[in-house]
Coordinates of C-alpha atoms in Angstrom, one line a residue:
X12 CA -30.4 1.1 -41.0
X13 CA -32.2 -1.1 -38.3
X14 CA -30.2 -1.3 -34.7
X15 CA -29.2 -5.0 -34.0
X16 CA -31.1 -6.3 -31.3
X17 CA -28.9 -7.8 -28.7
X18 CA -28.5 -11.3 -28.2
X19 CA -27.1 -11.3 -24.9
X20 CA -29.6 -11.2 -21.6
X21 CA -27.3 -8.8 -20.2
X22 CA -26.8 -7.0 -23.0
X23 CA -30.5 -5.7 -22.8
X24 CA -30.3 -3.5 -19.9
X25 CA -32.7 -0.3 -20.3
X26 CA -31.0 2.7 -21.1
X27 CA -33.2 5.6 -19.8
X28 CA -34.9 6.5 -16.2
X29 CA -37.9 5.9 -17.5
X30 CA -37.6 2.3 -18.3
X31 CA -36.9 1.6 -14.8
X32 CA -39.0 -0.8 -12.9
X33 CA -39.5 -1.1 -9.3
X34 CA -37.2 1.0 -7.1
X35 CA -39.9 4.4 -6.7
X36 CA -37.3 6.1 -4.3
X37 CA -34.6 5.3 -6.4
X38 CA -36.1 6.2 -9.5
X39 CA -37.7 9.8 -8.3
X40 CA -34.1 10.6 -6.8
X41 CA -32.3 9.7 -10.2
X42 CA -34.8 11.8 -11.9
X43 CA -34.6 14.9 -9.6
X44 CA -30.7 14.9 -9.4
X45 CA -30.5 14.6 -13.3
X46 CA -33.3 17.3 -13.8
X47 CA -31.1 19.8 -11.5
X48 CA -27.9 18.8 -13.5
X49 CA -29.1 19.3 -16.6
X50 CA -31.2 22.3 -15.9
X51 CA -27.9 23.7 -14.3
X52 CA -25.6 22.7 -17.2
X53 CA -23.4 20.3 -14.7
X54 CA -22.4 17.0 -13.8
X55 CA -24.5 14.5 -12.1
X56 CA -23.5 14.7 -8.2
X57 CA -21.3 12.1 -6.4
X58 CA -23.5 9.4 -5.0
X59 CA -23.8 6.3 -2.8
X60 CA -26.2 3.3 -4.5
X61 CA -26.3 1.1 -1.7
X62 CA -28.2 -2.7 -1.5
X63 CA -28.2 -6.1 -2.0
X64 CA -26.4 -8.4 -4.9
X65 CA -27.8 -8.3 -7.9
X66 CA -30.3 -5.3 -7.7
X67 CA -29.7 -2.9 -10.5
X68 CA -27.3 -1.3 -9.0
X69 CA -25.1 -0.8 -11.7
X70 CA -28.3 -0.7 -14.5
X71 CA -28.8 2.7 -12.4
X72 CA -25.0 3.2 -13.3
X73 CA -25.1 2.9 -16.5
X74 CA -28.7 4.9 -17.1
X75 CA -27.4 7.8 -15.2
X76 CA -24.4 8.2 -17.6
X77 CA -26.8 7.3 -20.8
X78 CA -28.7 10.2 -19.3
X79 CA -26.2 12.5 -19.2
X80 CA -24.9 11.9 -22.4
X81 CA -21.2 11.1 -21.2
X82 CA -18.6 8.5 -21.0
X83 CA -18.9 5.7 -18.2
X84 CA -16.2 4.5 -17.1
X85 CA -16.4 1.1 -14.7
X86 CA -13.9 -1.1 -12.6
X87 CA -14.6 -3.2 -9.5
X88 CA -13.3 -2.0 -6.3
X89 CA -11.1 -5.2 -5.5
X90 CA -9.5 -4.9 -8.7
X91 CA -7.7 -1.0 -7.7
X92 CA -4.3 -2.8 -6.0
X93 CA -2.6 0.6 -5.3
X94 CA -2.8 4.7 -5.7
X95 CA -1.1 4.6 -9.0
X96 CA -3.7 2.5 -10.3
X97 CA -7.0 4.2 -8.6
X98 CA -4.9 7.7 -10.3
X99 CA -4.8 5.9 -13.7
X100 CA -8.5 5.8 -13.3
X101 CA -9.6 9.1 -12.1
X102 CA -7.0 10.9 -14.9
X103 CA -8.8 9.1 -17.9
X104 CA -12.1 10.3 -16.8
X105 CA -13.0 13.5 -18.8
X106 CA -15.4 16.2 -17.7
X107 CA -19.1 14.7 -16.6
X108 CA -17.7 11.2 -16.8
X109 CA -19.3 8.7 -15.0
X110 CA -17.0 6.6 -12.7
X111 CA -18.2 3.8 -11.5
X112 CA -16.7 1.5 -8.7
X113 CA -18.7 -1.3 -7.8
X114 CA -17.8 -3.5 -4.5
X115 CA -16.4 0.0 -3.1
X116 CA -16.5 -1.4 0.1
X117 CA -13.4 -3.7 -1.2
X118 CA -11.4 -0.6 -1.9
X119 CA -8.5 -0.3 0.9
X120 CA -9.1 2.0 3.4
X121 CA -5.4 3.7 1.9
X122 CA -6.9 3.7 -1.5
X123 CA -10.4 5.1 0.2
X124 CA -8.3 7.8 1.7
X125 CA -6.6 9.0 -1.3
X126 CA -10.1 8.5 -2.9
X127 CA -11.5 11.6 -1.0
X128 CA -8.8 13.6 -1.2
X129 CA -8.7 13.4 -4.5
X130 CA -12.4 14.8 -4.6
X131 CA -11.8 17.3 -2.5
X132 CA -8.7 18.9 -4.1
X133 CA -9.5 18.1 -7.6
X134 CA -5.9 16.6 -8.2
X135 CA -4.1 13.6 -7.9
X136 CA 0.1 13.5 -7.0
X137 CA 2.1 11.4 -9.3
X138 CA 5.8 10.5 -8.5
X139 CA 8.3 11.7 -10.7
X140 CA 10.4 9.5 -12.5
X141 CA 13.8 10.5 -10.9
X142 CA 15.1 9.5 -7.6
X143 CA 14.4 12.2 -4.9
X144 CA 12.0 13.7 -7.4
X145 CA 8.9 16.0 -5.5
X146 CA 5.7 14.4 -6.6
X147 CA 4.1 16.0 -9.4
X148 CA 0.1 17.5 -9.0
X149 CA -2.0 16.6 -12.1
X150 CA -5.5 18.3 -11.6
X151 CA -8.1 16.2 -12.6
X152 CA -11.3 16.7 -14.6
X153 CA -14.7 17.2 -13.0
X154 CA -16.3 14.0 -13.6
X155 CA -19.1 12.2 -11.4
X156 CA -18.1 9.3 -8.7
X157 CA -20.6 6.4 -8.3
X158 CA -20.1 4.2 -5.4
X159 CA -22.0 0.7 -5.1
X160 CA -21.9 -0.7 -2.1
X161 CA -23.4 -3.9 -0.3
X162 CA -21.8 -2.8 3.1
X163 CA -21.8 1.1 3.5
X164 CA -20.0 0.7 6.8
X165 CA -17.0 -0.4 5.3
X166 CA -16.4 2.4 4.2
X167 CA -14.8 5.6 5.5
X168 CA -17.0 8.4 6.9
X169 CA -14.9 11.2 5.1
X170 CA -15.8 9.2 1.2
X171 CA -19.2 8.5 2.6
X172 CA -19.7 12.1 3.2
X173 CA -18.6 13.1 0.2
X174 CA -21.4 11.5 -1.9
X175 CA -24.2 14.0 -1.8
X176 CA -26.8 11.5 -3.0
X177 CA -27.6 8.3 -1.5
X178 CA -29.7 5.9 -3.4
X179 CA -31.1 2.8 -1.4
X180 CA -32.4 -0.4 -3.2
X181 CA -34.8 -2.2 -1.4
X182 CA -35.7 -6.3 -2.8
X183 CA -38.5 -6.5 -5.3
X184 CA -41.6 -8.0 -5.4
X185 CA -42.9 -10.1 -7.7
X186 CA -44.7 -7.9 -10.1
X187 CA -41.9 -6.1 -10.6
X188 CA -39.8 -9.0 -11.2
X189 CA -41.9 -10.3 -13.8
X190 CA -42.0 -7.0 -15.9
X191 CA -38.4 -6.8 -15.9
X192 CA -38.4 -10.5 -16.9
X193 CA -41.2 -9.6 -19.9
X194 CA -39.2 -6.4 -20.7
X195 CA -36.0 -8.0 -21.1
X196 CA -37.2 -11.0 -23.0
X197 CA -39.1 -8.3 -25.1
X198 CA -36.1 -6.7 -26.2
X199 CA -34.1 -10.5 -27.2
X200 CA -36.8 -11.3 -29.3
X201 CA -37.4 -14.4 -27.2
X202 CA -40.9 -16.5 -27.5
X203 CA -41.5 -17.3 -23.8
X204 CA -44.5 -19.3 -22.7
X205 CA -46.6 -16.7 -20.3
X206 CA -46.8 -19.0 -17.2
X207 CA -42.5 -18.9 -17.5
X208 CA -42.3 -15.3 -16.4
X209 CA -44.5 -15.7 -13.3
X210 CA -42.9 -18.9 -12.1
X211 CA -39.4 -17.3 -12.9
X212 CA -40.6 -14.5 -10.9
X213 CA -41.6 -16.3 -7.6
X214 CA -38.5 -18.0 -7.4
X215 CA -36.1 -14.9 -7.5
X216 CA -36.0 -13.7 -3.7
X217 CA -36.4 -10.3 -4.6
X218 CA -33.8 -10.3 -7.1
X219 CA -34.1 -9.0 -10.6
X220 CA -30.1 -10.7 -11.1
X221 CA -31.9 -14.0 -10.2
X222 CA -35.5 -13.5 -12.4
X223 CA -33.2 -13.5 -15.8
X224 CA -30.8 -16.2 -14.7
X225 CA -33.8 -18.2 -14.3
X226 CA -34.9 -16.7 -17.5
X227 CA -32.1 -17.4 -19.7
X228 CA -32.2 -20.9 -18.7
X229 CA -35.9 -21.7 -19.5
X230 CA -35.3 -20.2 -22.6
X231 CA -32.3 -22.8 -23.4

């Protein structure tokens, strides 16, 4: 049976390390950690993917749990309004998950604490039901914590610390860009004149967000 090509720009995102362009520290640090993991029968390790709007952040995400073979599990950091929400979220993540929260730095600096501790004790406390009730500890499963961030300083030391890897995205250049522009419309299908993906490509700012909005819209 033939796999239906996606018709949806974003829906094209490259699902393995190796289709990865740009980003050579990034990339060699994704590649290392998931060589040790795998090599070690383990989860990925906890880790910090910090940089600008729009710059395959969570592409890395989503490859690293593709790579691993495991769930991924996504939600933005504004949208966790309290502790029994950011437990709902840890508790459905089975072993070697991937959990990714992107905007971190919009997490509460309550919800940041309990964040941590959370890591570091394996568990989360849920209030019983009755009045006067202790709380109740549900240990959770070891799954892997991404953390994307535009601001690293906003959030707490003790979570910072806790991410063993720290994966910095610096802007493209235009080379790049136009190979992930190629590459994505590649995989639609599209017929784009050659001249589009260089022009496209010069306009982005460094941005690979940017190249395929400009993409999509040439295409239209």
């Amino acid at each position: 049976m033939n796999e239906q090509r996606p018709t949806d720009i974003n829906e094209a995102r490259p699902s393995s390390v190796t289709h990865l362009i740009g980003q050579p520290g990034v990339k060699e640090s994704i590649i290392v950690a998931l060589d040790s993991a795998q090599q070690d029968n383990r989860k990925f390790d906890h880790a910090l993917l910090v940089g600008f709007a729009g710059g395959g952040k969570t592409t890395s995400a989503q490859i690293i749990a593709a790579e691993m073979g495991t769930d991924f599990i996504e939600v933005l950091g504004q949208s966790l309004k309290g502790v029994a929400h950011l437990n709902a979220l840890l508790l459905q993540a089975t072993d070697r998950a991937v959990v990714f929260i992107d905007e971190a730095h919009e997490l509460d600096k309550s919800l940041q604490t309990a964040l941590y501790l959370a890591l570091d004790q394996r568990r989360v406390l849920l209030q019983g039901s009755r009045k006067g009730s202790l709380p109740v500890a549900i240990p959770l499963n070891d799954f892997t914590l991404l953390l994307a961030s535009t601001d690293e300083y906003q959030l707490l030391q003790p979570l910072r610390d806790r991410m063993r890897l720290t994966l910095r995205f610096q802007f493209y250049d235009a080379t790049d860009l136009e190979k992930i522009a190629r590459m994505r419309a590649a995989s639609l299908g599209w017929e784009v004149e050659p001249d589009v993906f260089q022009q496209c490509s010069i306009r982005s700012r460094g941005t690979p967000r940017l190249v395929l909005r400009l993409l999509q819209a040439a295409h239209r």
